[in-house]
XYZ file of C-alpha atoms in Angstrom:
624
model
C -28.501 -176.846 -99.205
C -31.828 -179.023 -97.869
C -33.967 -179.127 -94.554
C -35.926 -181.924 -93.234
C -39.742 -181.426 -92.902
C -41.987 -184.172 -90.891
C -45.063 -185.391 -92.462
C -47.619 -187.790 -91.720
C -49.845 -189.509 -94.451
C -52.922 -190.799 -94.406
C -52.867 -193.529 -92.025
C -52.730 -191.450 -88.648
C -56.520 -190.994 -89.643
C -56.130 -195.133 -88.913
C -56.647 -196.740 -85.344
C -55.605 -199.895 -84.090
C -56.674 -202.071 -81.295
C -54.384 -203.773 -78.389
C -53.876 -207.230 -79.419
C -53.785 -209.277 -76.514
C -52.488 -212.567 -76.336
C -52.448 -215.562 -73.484
C -50.335 -217.888 -72.902
C -50.507 -221.291 -70.286
C -47.714 -222.424 -69.103
C -47.307 -226.204 -68.840
C -48.416 -227.964 -65.157
C -45.198 -228.192 -63.011
C -46.410 -230.711 -60.733
C -47.370 -233.991 -60.518
C -50.998 -234.956 -61.471
C -52.319 -237.472 -59.293
C -55.521 -238.157 -57.328
C -53.767 -236.014 -54.459
C -53.196 -233.296 -56.576
C -55.880 -230.247 -56.979
C -55.159 -230.212 -60.904
C -54.912 -227.101 -62.994
C -57.125 -223.872 -62.004
C -57.296 -222.783 -65.748
C -58.197 -224.701 -68.860
C -58.745 -223.707 -72.408
C -61.307 -223.814 -74.189
C -60.938 -222.762 -78.025
C -58.220 -220.740 -79.913
C -59.507 -217.692 -78.406
C -61.151 -218.570 -74.905
C -60.510 -219.794 -71.693
C -61.915 -220.597 -68.130
C -60.708 -220.110 -64.632
C -62.030 -221.906 -61.442
C -64.509 -219.144 -59.670
C -62.685 -218.966 -56.385
C -65.853 -217.497 -54.393
C -67.353 -220.980 -56.075
C -65.252 -223.546 -56.982
C -68.769 -225.078 -58.804
C -68.515 -222.378 -60.973
C -66.001 -221.195 -64.025
C -65.029 -217.403 -65.160
C -64.614 -217.337 -68.659
C -62.548 -214.763 -70.870
C -62.119 -214.427 -74.326
C -59.313 -212.778 -76.074
C -57.079 -212.483 -79.906
C -55.421 -215.830 -79.511
C -54.733 -218.139 -76.508
C -51.728 -220.180 -76.676
C -52.380 -223.764 -74.807
C -49.537 -225.541 -73.148
C -48.589 -227.729 -75.795
C -48.162 -224.011 -78.286
C -44.701 -223.975 -79.629
C -42.513 -221.030 -79.551
C -42.682 -220.913 -83.313
C -46.796 -220.783 -83.397
C -46.306 -217.779 -80.906
C -44.156 -216.159 -83.266
C -46.836 -216.702 -86.669
C -50.043 -216.140 -84.591
C -49.467 -213.092 -82.946
C -45.845 -211.005 -83.366
C -45.449 -211.554 -86.932
C -48.453 -209.968 -88.999
C -47.531 -206.284 -87.514
C -43.970 -206.511 -88.672
C -44.039 -204.815 -92.074
C -45.555 -202.100 -90.481
C -41.842 -201.279 -88.999
C -40.915 -200.856 -92.709
C -43.303 -198.626 -94.140
C -42.218 -196.103 -90.948
C -44.930 -196.768 -87.982
C -44.012 -198.189 -84.326
C -44.683 -201.579 -83.016
C -44.260 -203.186 -79.975
C -44.074 -206.601 -78.366
C -44.337 -207.101 -74.656
C -45.243 -210.264 -72.077
C -46.795 -209.438 -68.870
C -47.577 -212.253 -66.150
C -46.430 -212.868 -62.602
C -42.835 -213.989 -61.723
C -42.312 -217.715 -63.098
C -45.182 -217.854 -65.211
C -42.781 -218.068 -68.435
C -42.245 -214.655 -70.002
C -38.525 -214.771 -70.041
C -38.943 -218.156 -71.958
C -41.616 -216.801 -74.469
C -39.590 -213.567 -75.047
C -35.767 -214.914 -75.478
C -36.092 -218.420 -75.353
C -32.812 -220.972 -76.156
C -30.568 -222.077 -78.100
C -33.031 -225.049 -79.515
C -36.507 -223.083 -78.926
C -35.851 -219.355 -79.854
C -38.038 -217.034 -78.570
C -39.937 -213.730 -80.219
C -36.901 -211.643 -79.542
C -34.856 -213.291 -82.127
C -37.263 -214.962 -84.350
C -38.182 -210.892 -84.666
C -35.066 -209.667 -85.763
C -34.989 -212.888 -87.799
C -37.570 -211.972 -89.906
C -37.278 -207.963 -90.246
C -33.619 -208.906 -92.031
C -35.738 -211.849 -94.525
C -38.010 -208.816 -95.591
C -35.597 -206.074 -96.062
C -33.508 -209.042 -98.283
C -36.901 -209.635 -100.071
C -37.644 -205.857 -100.641
C -37.388 -205.518 -104.483
C -34.389 -203.375 -105.707
C -36.616 -201.529 -108.180
C -38.436 -200.193 -105.559
C -35.316 -197.717 -104.853
C -35.066 -197.788 -101.161
C -31.583 -198.100 -98.973
C -32.182 -199.784 -95.785
C -30.574 -199.114 -92.126
C -31.482 -201.167 -89.221
C -29.887 -200.607 -85.512
C -30.729 -201.640 -82.016
C -30.847 -200.236 -78.584
C -31.141 -202.668 -75.365
C -31.660 -201.260 -71.858
C -33.460 -202.196 -68.357
C -35.237 -200.704 -66.173
C -34.213 -201.954 -62.441
C -35.207 -200.044 -59.281
C -36.502 -197.028 -61.480
C -32.947 -196.444 -62.756
C -32.703 -196.603 -66.874
C -29.281 -198.589 -67.355
C -27.721 -199.322 -71.133
C -27.153 -203.050 -71.396
C -25.121 -202.458 -74.369
C -22.866 -200.260 -72.139
C -22.369 -201.739 -68.371
C -21.598 -199.362 -65.572
C -23.800 -197.103 -67.231
C -25.476 -194.238 -65.190
C -28.946 -193.653 -65.245
C -30.463 -192.547 -68.171
C -32.772 -189.122 -68.618
C -36.160 -190.071 -70.670
C -37.160 -187.480 -72.420
C -40.319 -186.191 -75.015
C -39.204 -184.258 -78.318
C -42.131 -181.678 -80.236
C -44.080 -184.855 -82.192
C -44.554 -186.652 -78.441
C -41.337 -189.096 -79.300
C -40.089 -190.692 -76.635
C -36.080 -190.270 -76.469
C -33.797 -191.372 -74.522
C -30.361 -188.985 -74.497
C -27.262 -191.121 -73.931
C -28.562 -194.711 -75.118
C -26.438 -196.510 -76.681
C -27.513 -196.997 -80.970
C -25.571 -199.642 -82.202
C -25.746 -200.614 -86.334
C -26.314 -203.887 -87.429
C -25.827 -205.471 -90.989
C -27.025 -208.908 -90.038
C -28.248 -211.719 -87.581
C -24.794 -212.738 -86.763
C -24.163 -208.767 -86.071
C -27.393 -208.652 -83.717
C -26.467 -211.881 -82.012
C -22.884 -210.797 -81.137
C -24.189 -207.426 -79.527
C -27.249 -209.080 -78.182
C -26.148 -212.430 -75.880
C -23.457 -210.241 -73.866
C -25.691 -207.284 -73.348
C -28.016 -209.969 -71.905
C -25.788 -211.581 -69.308
C -25.464 -207.603 -68.183
C -29.107 -207.642 -66.884
C -29.786 -208.195 -63.344
C -31.411 -211.591 -62.515
C -31.664 -213.500 -58.885
C -32.654 -216.588 -57.432
C -35.841 -216.938 -54.934
C -38.147 -219.735 -53.772
C -40.500 -219.747 -57.022
C -37.625 -219.527 -59.996
C -34.090 -220.279 -59.860
C -33.548 -217.540 -62.778
C -35.859 -214.431 -61.372
C -35.979 -211.054 -63.473
C -35.261 -208.148 -61.387
C -35.558 -205.562 -63.688
C -37.781 -204.958 -67.127
C -35.549 -205.314 -70.168
C -36.705 -202.670 -73.594
C -35.191 -203.728 -77.090
C -35.650 -201.038 -79.243
C -34.891 -202.310 -83.121
C -34.724 -199.509 -85.356
C -35.353 -199.444 -89.599
C -34.707 -196.688 -91.393
C -35.405 -196.578 -95.244
C -34.320 -193.774 -97.260
C -35.253 -193.119 -100.986
C -32.176 -193.013 -103.563
C -34.202 -190.461 -105.675
C -35.318 -187.062 -104.924
C -37.222 -185.841 -102.711
C -35.039 -188.150 -100.796
C -38.125 -189.601 -98.256
C -37.129 -191.117 -95.609
C -39.102 -193.237 -93.162
C -38.341 -193.935 -89.677
C -39.768 -197.502 -87.898
C -39.197 -198.692 -84.277
C -39.876 -202.252 -82.809
C -40.118 -202.804 -78.758
C -39.501 -205.829 -77.550
C -40.481 -205.995 -73.735
C -39.722 -208.561 -71.165
C -41.653 -207.593 -67.847
C -40.413 -208.383 -64.464
C -42.999 -210.230 -62.979
C -45.391 -209.180 -60.059
C -44.759 -211.122 -56.593
C -45.688 -212.153 -53.476
C -43.083 -212.076 -51.116
C -44.764 -214.198 -48.720
C -44.501 -216.974 -51.277
C -41.084 -215.920 -52.702
C -39.292 -215.458 -49.547
C -37.530 -212.422 -50.744
C -35.764 -210.093 -47.662
C -33.289 -207.282 -48.421
C -32.344 -206.310 -51.449
C -34.587 -208.609 -53.312
C -37.369 -207.107 -51.183
C -35.919 -203.851 -52.437
C -36.758 -204.896 -56.000
C -39.766 -206.381 -55.447
C -41.235 -203.392 -54.364
C -40.290 -200.893 -57.439
C -41.390 -204.254 -60.075
C -44.541 -204.151 -57.878
C -44.706 -200.279 -57.711
C -44.033 -199.736 -61.803
C -46.858 -202.575 -62.668
C -49.197 -201.089 -60.086
C -49.099 -197.707 -62.126
C -49.706 -199.344 -65.283
C -52.322 -200.746 -64.491
C -53.512 -197.193 -63.321
C -52.712 -196.636 -66.523
C -54.730 -198.958 -68.313
C -57.917 -198.061 -66.069
C -57.382 -194.332 -67.123
C -57.164 -194.731 -70.700
C -60.154 -197.356 -70.394
C -62.178 -194.856 -68.339
C -61.888 -192.425 -71.765
C -62.439 -189.077 -68.954
C -59.564 -188.998 -67.350
C -57.578 -185.432 -67.854
C -54.303 -186.915 -67.181
C -52.592 -190.233 -67.599
C -50.105 -191.324 -65.197
C -47.241 -192.380 -67.587
C -44.789 -190.230 -65.932
C -45.475 -192.095 -62.446
C -42.755 -194.873 -63.092
C -40.038 -195.025 -65.798
C -41.736 -198.158 -67.100
C -45.060 -196.321 -68.274
C -43.124 -193.236 -69.005
C -41.513 -195.930 -72.094
C -45.124 -197.817 -72.867
C -46.223 -194.570 -73.190
C -46.005 -194.874 -77.251
C -47.381 -198.294 -76.676
C -50.148 -197.901 -74.558
C -52.875 -195.184 -76.033
C -49.509 -194.043 -78.398
C -49.103 -194.551 -81.954
C -47.628 -198.084 -82.173
C -48.890 -201.575 -82.966
C -49.232 -203.255 -79.710
C -49.123 -207.170 -78.956
C -49.085 -207.781 -75.327
C -48.381 -212.216 -74.457
C -49.610 -212.260 -71.242
C -47.686 -215.562 -69.445
C -49.980 -217.320 -67.103
C -49.768 -220.672 -64.484
C -51.913 -223.307 -64.269
C -51.128 -224.661 -60.478
C -53.505 -223.416 -57.733
C -50.699 -221.642 -55.840
C -50.588 -219.100 -59.124
C -54.748 -218.897 -58.575
C -54.589 -215.428 -57.706
C -51.919 -214.039 -59.749
C -53.329 -215.659 -62.365
C -56.589 -214.157 -61.878
C -55.052 -210.578 -61.502
C -52.890 -211.149 -64.806
C -56.614 -212.271 -66.963
C -58.238 -209.274 -65.701
C -55.291 -206.557 -66.631
C -55.672 -208.415 -69.838
C -59.139 -208.121 -70.371
C -58.770 -204.547 -69.617
C -55.574 -203.764 -71.889
C -58.057 -205.331 -75.051
C -59.826 -202.286 -74.747
C -56.949 -199.719 -75.658
C -57.245 -197.910 -78.459
C -53.468 -196.908 -80.240
C -53.215 -194.000 -83.275
C -50.482 -195.183 -85.719
C -48.771 -193.113 -88.102
C -45.950 -193.345 -90.764
C -43.150 -191.227 -89.898
C -41.812 -189.603 -92.759
C -39.382 -186.389 -93.229
C -38.925 -185.236 -96.596
C -36.266 -182.851 -98.080
C -37.417 -179.641 -99.069
C -34.148 -177.188 -100.977
C -33.817 -174.026 -98.942
C -33.679 -171.363 -101.698
C -33.189 -167.893 -100.798
C -36.300 -166.650 -102.474
C -37.416 -164.099 -99.522
C -34.442 -162.486 -99.457
C -33.504 -162.157 -102.865
C -37.211 -160.547 -103.644
C -36.380 -158.105 -100.872
C -32.970 -157.055 -102.541
C -34.847 -156.523 -106.068
C -37.373 -154.828 -104.840
C -34.195 -152.265 -103.007
C -32.324 -152.330 -105.677
C -35.591 -151.545 -108.473
C -37.456 -148.510 -106.888
C -34.853 -147.299 -104.098
C -37.809 -145.404 -102.382
C -38.174 -147.597 -99.588
C -34.433 -148.070 -98.672
C -34.103 -144.136 -99.136
C -37.205 -143.435 -96.994
C -35.838 -145.603 -93.996
C -32.565 -143.856 -94.489
C -34.036 -140.180 -93.923
C -35.967 -141.455 -91.382
C -32.859 -143.425 -89.057
C -30.771 -139.868 -90.183
C -33.920 -137.707 -88.920
C -34.364 -139.769 -85.671
C -30.213 -139.429 -85.270
C -30.551 -136.183 -85.281
C -33.441 -135.278 -82.667
C -31.568 -137.783 -80.585
C -28.017 -135.321 -80.779
C -29.427 -132.399 -80.171
C -28.881 -132.444 -76.352
C -24.812 -132.255 -75.472
C -25.125 -135.234 -73.102
C -26.275 -137.204 -76.308
C -23.132 -135.425 -78.365
C -20.895 -136.772 -75.093
C -22.259 -140.583 -74.679
C -21.943 -140.995 -78.902
C -18.409 -139.307 -78.940
C -16.919 -140.607 -75.711
C -16.732 -143.932 -76.550
C -13.628 -145.891 -76.521
C -14.330 -147.451 -80.307
C -14.232 -143.600 -81.793
C -11.613 -142.384 -80.191
C -9.216 -145.367 -80.785
C -10.607 -145.394 -84.287
C -9.668 -141.372 -85.103
C -6.019 -142.218 -83.185
C -5.461 -145.383 -84.983
C -6.623 -143.014 -88.666
C -4.236 -140.022 -87.297
C -1.737 -142.362 -87.442
C -2.205 -144.310 -90.666
C -2.070 -141.034 -92.057
C 1.292 -140.091 -90.512
C 2.920 -142.783 -92.061
C 1.819 -142.402 -95.631
C 5.046 -141.243 -97.423
C 3.000 -139.936 -100.592
C 4.292 -136.328 -101.102
C 1.722 -136.055 -104.126
C -1.075 -136.526 -100.931
C 0.816 -134.373 -98.506
C -1.695 -131.667 -98.751
C -4.900 -134.131 -98.279
C -3.231 -135.022 -94.486
C -2.591 -131.950 -93.217
C -6.294 -131.516 -94.317
C -7.559 -134.752 -92.625
C -5.164 -133.790 -89.589
C -6.922 -130.901 -89.296
C -10.158 -132.634 -89.154
C -9.316 -135.105 -86.343
C -7.860 -131.888 -84.349
C -11.411 -130.591 -84.901
C -13.293 -133.922 -83.881
C -10.698 -133.687 -80.486
C -11.610 -130.393 -79.493
C -15.883 -131.255 -79.755
C -15.072 -133.923 -77.800
C -13.488 -131.960 -74.880
C -16.201 -129.125 -74.767
C -18.687 -131.853 -74.970
C -16.843 -134.224 -72.268
C -16.871 -130.457 -69.853
C -20.953 -129.227 -70.840
C -21.431 -133.366 -70.297
C -19.883 -132.769 -66.581
C -21.388 -129.959 -65.755
C -24.732 -131.326 -66.333
C -24.192 -133.925 -64.391
C -22.699 -132.113 -61.943
C -25.814 -130.228 -61.515
C -28.444 -133.205 -61.276
C -26.269 -135.079 -58.719
C -26.858 -131.483 -56.483
C -30.680 -131.637 -57.346
C -31.024 -135.393 -55.743
C -28.756 -134.872 -53.082
C -30.960 -131.659 -51.931
C -34.362 -133.981 -52.148
C -32.511 -136.734 -49.787
C -31.128 -134.524 -47.729
C -34.756 -132.907 -46.973
C -36.252 -136.544 -46.790
C -33.377 -137.644 -44.469
C -34.347 -134.907 -41.847
C -37.675 -135.773 -41.779
C -37.156 -139.083 -40.942
C -34.407 -138.727 -38.358
C -36.637 -135.758 -36.896
C -37.228 -137.786 -33.241
C -33.825 -139.172 -33.069
C -32.180 -135.583 -32.929
C -33.174 -134.723 -30.248
C -31.554 -138.040 -28.259
C -28.559 -137.953 -29.952
C -27.099 -134.615 -31.082
C -24.256 -135.744 -31.982
C -24.382 -138.681 -33.963
C -27.134 -136.738 -36.310
C -24.268 -134.518 -36.870
C -22.218 -136.750 -38.490
C -25.100 -138.686 -40.142
C -26.030 -134.628 -42.172
C -22.555 -134.789 -43.317
C -22.774 -137.920 -44.930
C -25.753 -136.649 -45.796
C -24.384 -133.922 -47.863
C -21.486 -136.007 -49.139
C -22.964 -139.518 -49.964
C -26.581 -139.641 -50.094
C -26.907 -142.896 -50.687
C -24.357 -144.304 -48.092
C -27.112 -142.672 -45.562
C -30.525 -143.756 -47.016
C -28.479 -147.422 -46.861
C -27.316 -146.938 -43.044
C -30.907 -146.212 -41.763
C -32.740 -149.473 -42.868
C -29.515 -151.177 -41.046
C -30.384 -149.708 -37.728
C -33.566 -150.991 -37.773
C -32.110 -154.280 -38.492
C -29.563 -154.395 -35.611
C -32.268 -153.668 -32.978
C -34.692 -156.522 -34.442
C -32.072 -158.864 -34.218
C -30.602 -157.783 -30.580
C -34.009 -158.251 -29.785
C -34.121 -161.552 -31.437
C -31.411 -162.527 -29.745
C -32.225 -161.639 -25.786
C -35.316 -163.758 -26.896
C -34.038 -166.786 -27.959
C -30.991 -166.299 -24.563
C -34.098 -166.325 -22.330
C -36.037 -169.125 -23.876
C -32.146 -171.190 -23.696
C -32.426 -170.424 -20.238
C -35.675 -171.964 -19.442
C -35.307 -174.768 -21.577
C -31.971 -175.554 -19.425
C -34.439 -174.931 -16.276
C -36.854 -177.672 -17.410
C -34.485 -180.145 -19.178
C -35.376 -183.816 -18.637
C -33.227 -186.133 -17.621
C -31.638 -188.718 -19.651
C -34.281 -191.471 -20.776
C -37.413 -188.991 -20.340
C -37.546 -187.051 -23.890
C -40.345 -188.899 -25.148
C -41.992 -188.989 -22.519
C -42.145 -185.108 -22.667
C -42.448 -185.354 -26.263
C -45.662 -187.449 -26.213
C -47.378 -185.274 -22.878
C -49.557 -183.721 -25.850
C -51.347 -187.656 -25.812
C -52.207 -187.473 -22.285
C -53.906 -184.308 -22.607
C -56.617 -185.500 -24.598
C -59.739 -188.016 -24.261
C -58.805 -191.413 -24.294
C -61.802 -192.803 -26.185
C -61.519 -189.918 -28.875
C -57.776 -190.405 -29.289
C -58.583 -194.262 -29.736
C -61.190 -193.268 -32.274
C -58.873 -190.550 -34.182
C -56.444 -193.328 -34.973
C -58.227 -196.122 -36.449
C -59.654 -193.099 -38.802
C -56.236 -192.575 -39.626
C -55.377 -196.439 -39.987
C -58.802 -197.379 -41.982
C -57.414 -194.706 -44.957
C -53.468 -196.550 -44.890
C -55.534 -199.976 -45.025
C -58.947 -199.106 -47.796
C -57.126 -195.319 -48.839
C -56.521 -194.665 -52.310
C -53.683 -192.911 -53.757
C -55.457 -189.854 -53.630
C -57.092 -190.070 -50.218
C -53.220 -190.975 -48.946
C -51.969 -187.706 -50.080
C -55.311 -186.337 -48.233
C -53.086 -187.334 -44.794
C -51.209 -184.625 -43.222
C -47.340 -184.690 -43.989
C -47.511 -187.373 -46.622
C -46.695 -186.740 -50.397
C -46.699 -188.395 -53.359
C -44.009 -190.532 -53.259
C -44.328 -191.373 -49.823
C -48.429 -192.152 -50.880
C -46.538 -194.443 -53.368
C -44.509 -196.166 -51.034
C -47.358 -196.519 -48.898
C -49.764 -198.739 -51.282
C -46.488 -200.771 -52.013
C -46.020 -201.842 -48.684
C -49.510 -202.438 -47.952
C -49.583 -204.723 -51.379
C -46.786 -206.835 -50.829
C -47.592 -206.705 -46.269
C -50.871 -206.288 -46.104
C -52.851 -203.728 -43.385
C -51.221 -202.037 -40.849
C -52.307 -202.997 -38.005
C -51.035 -200.210 -35.598
C -49.815 -196.741 -36.502
C -46.207 -197.655 -35.711
C -46.059 -199.896 -38.799
C -45.393 -197.037 -40.762
C -41.879 -197.304 -39.371
C -41.399 -200.254 -41.758
C -42.015 -197.967 -44.893
C -38.760 -196.939 -46.758
C -37.957 -193.366 -45.576
C -40.372 -193.551 -42.609
C -38.114 -192.238 -39.879
C -39.452 -191.737 -35.883
C -38.853 -188.225 -36.041
C -41.028 -187.974 -39.038
C -43.036 -190.401 -37.981
C -44.030 -188.515 -34.686
C -44.936 -185.266 -36.189
C -47.082 -187.123 -38.660
C -49.165 -188.757 -35.679
C -49.147 -185.969 -34.296
C -50.321 -183.487 -37.037
C -53.381 -185.761 -38.007
C -54.704 -186.924 -34.837
C -55.123 -182.963 -33.817
C -56.470 -182.492 -37.492
C -58.907 -185.538 -37.043
C -60.237 -184.599 -33.620
C -60.515 -180.558 -35.004
C -63.297 -182.042 -38.005
């Protein structure tokens, strides 16, 4: 018998900054005299510049760990940015690589690639198998490699290896490791085995066509490669390393993509999750945040280990050079610049098999058998306690009147009577006499216990009867007949009488409330408005307010809706956390609210909710 004990090596004290690489996609338009040309250009292997939108004669410069220009190949991206972190996985540490950028910037091409130019994912998996094969057999480790594949679509975690799966939950264990119960985990033995699983699963990912991209990713895809190595000899150490390969969906401007209907809802969910990702990065960089908002979206919950966690992380930011992508590119570069300041704390996840020996129990048994003093004292103490508890007849009744005791006595009597041993006939007679004595004592204790319980019941009934008389004295003067019946019930069944009194009061209250409701219904019937005039009566409160004050309050609310943060939006009446996020997402997609009625376009905002929201916030604003 052995148990696993988790340990962390000295590497837990080390830190690793998030490495950021920027990849510039080739220019897709025609470079001629009429075209504006690219808005971004690389300076060297780590620096680039973008035209300042405030002043076209100036540029804004950025510095990153690696800059991949337009001529960079898939092999160059893998060798310089991804391959250096892979050895950590075979040593029981976690690593993650994720592609970030606007839609149409080449994220999926970087991660997936094509048959001619494989991307980061197939190259990384192939490299892991090659490193395992290159390990020396003399080291004494056995390796096992497995994979899981999922997507986050409209804030739902779906298993791509199991089509038709339901939304999966995200959990966290005691060691702060992120887990997804129910997610398919498949063991793979070679790269061809991986390819057979990965290619069909990739076809299950949700994609669609937009004006900017013929096959646009509508979800975030996460591939998990898990490497477990186990030591062949004692103490059978086991180290587990995980590699997260993440292809994020791109942020979208619906005015350029032309999204409508379901595409619009998908882009809203994508933009909201990327907005939450930006909040997580800002919170980590501030260093003063009490709570990092990982739980505000499924994406950031899964990236909890990659950003500010225990993984060696690489972010490949994909950007486009065309002017129509200018603001998307500018935002992506700012986000990448903030992300490279995040510091993670990697450690080795290792378990050691420790033999579970019953040392403590053996020592206790030895002490008990050697001296015998402590157990004997304990038995004497228990005996004295049982004698004290058994001094009263009621306690004897409770101990002997149990059905299990009587059943055992009867069974013992039957067993003894069945024996045909003539030599033991006298013994059987003695046992039968003892059983008869026990039965007599049983009946004696039963009668005493019943007497005691009867006396206690009479005392309690007398007390309750007196209390009942005091509380029902005014009622006796008015209803003499009814009190006689209640008195008889108080003597025979005092508990029922004590329960009837509050119920009578409750009945009176109910009758009054029914009468009030009937009166209100009559009044409402008298002043019921004709058809088509309900809204006039509902909004009659507005006509009673000063026009300038009403307009001023409306403008205040619109200012919060258009410029307020998440916290300020939640400060509005009847706006919770979920509704505030939906308002932020709508504002980011459609721009400012021109009037309060635009709130009806936000998902989940009905006319009834909007009416109550408007009334509560306007009155609240005027009261300040």
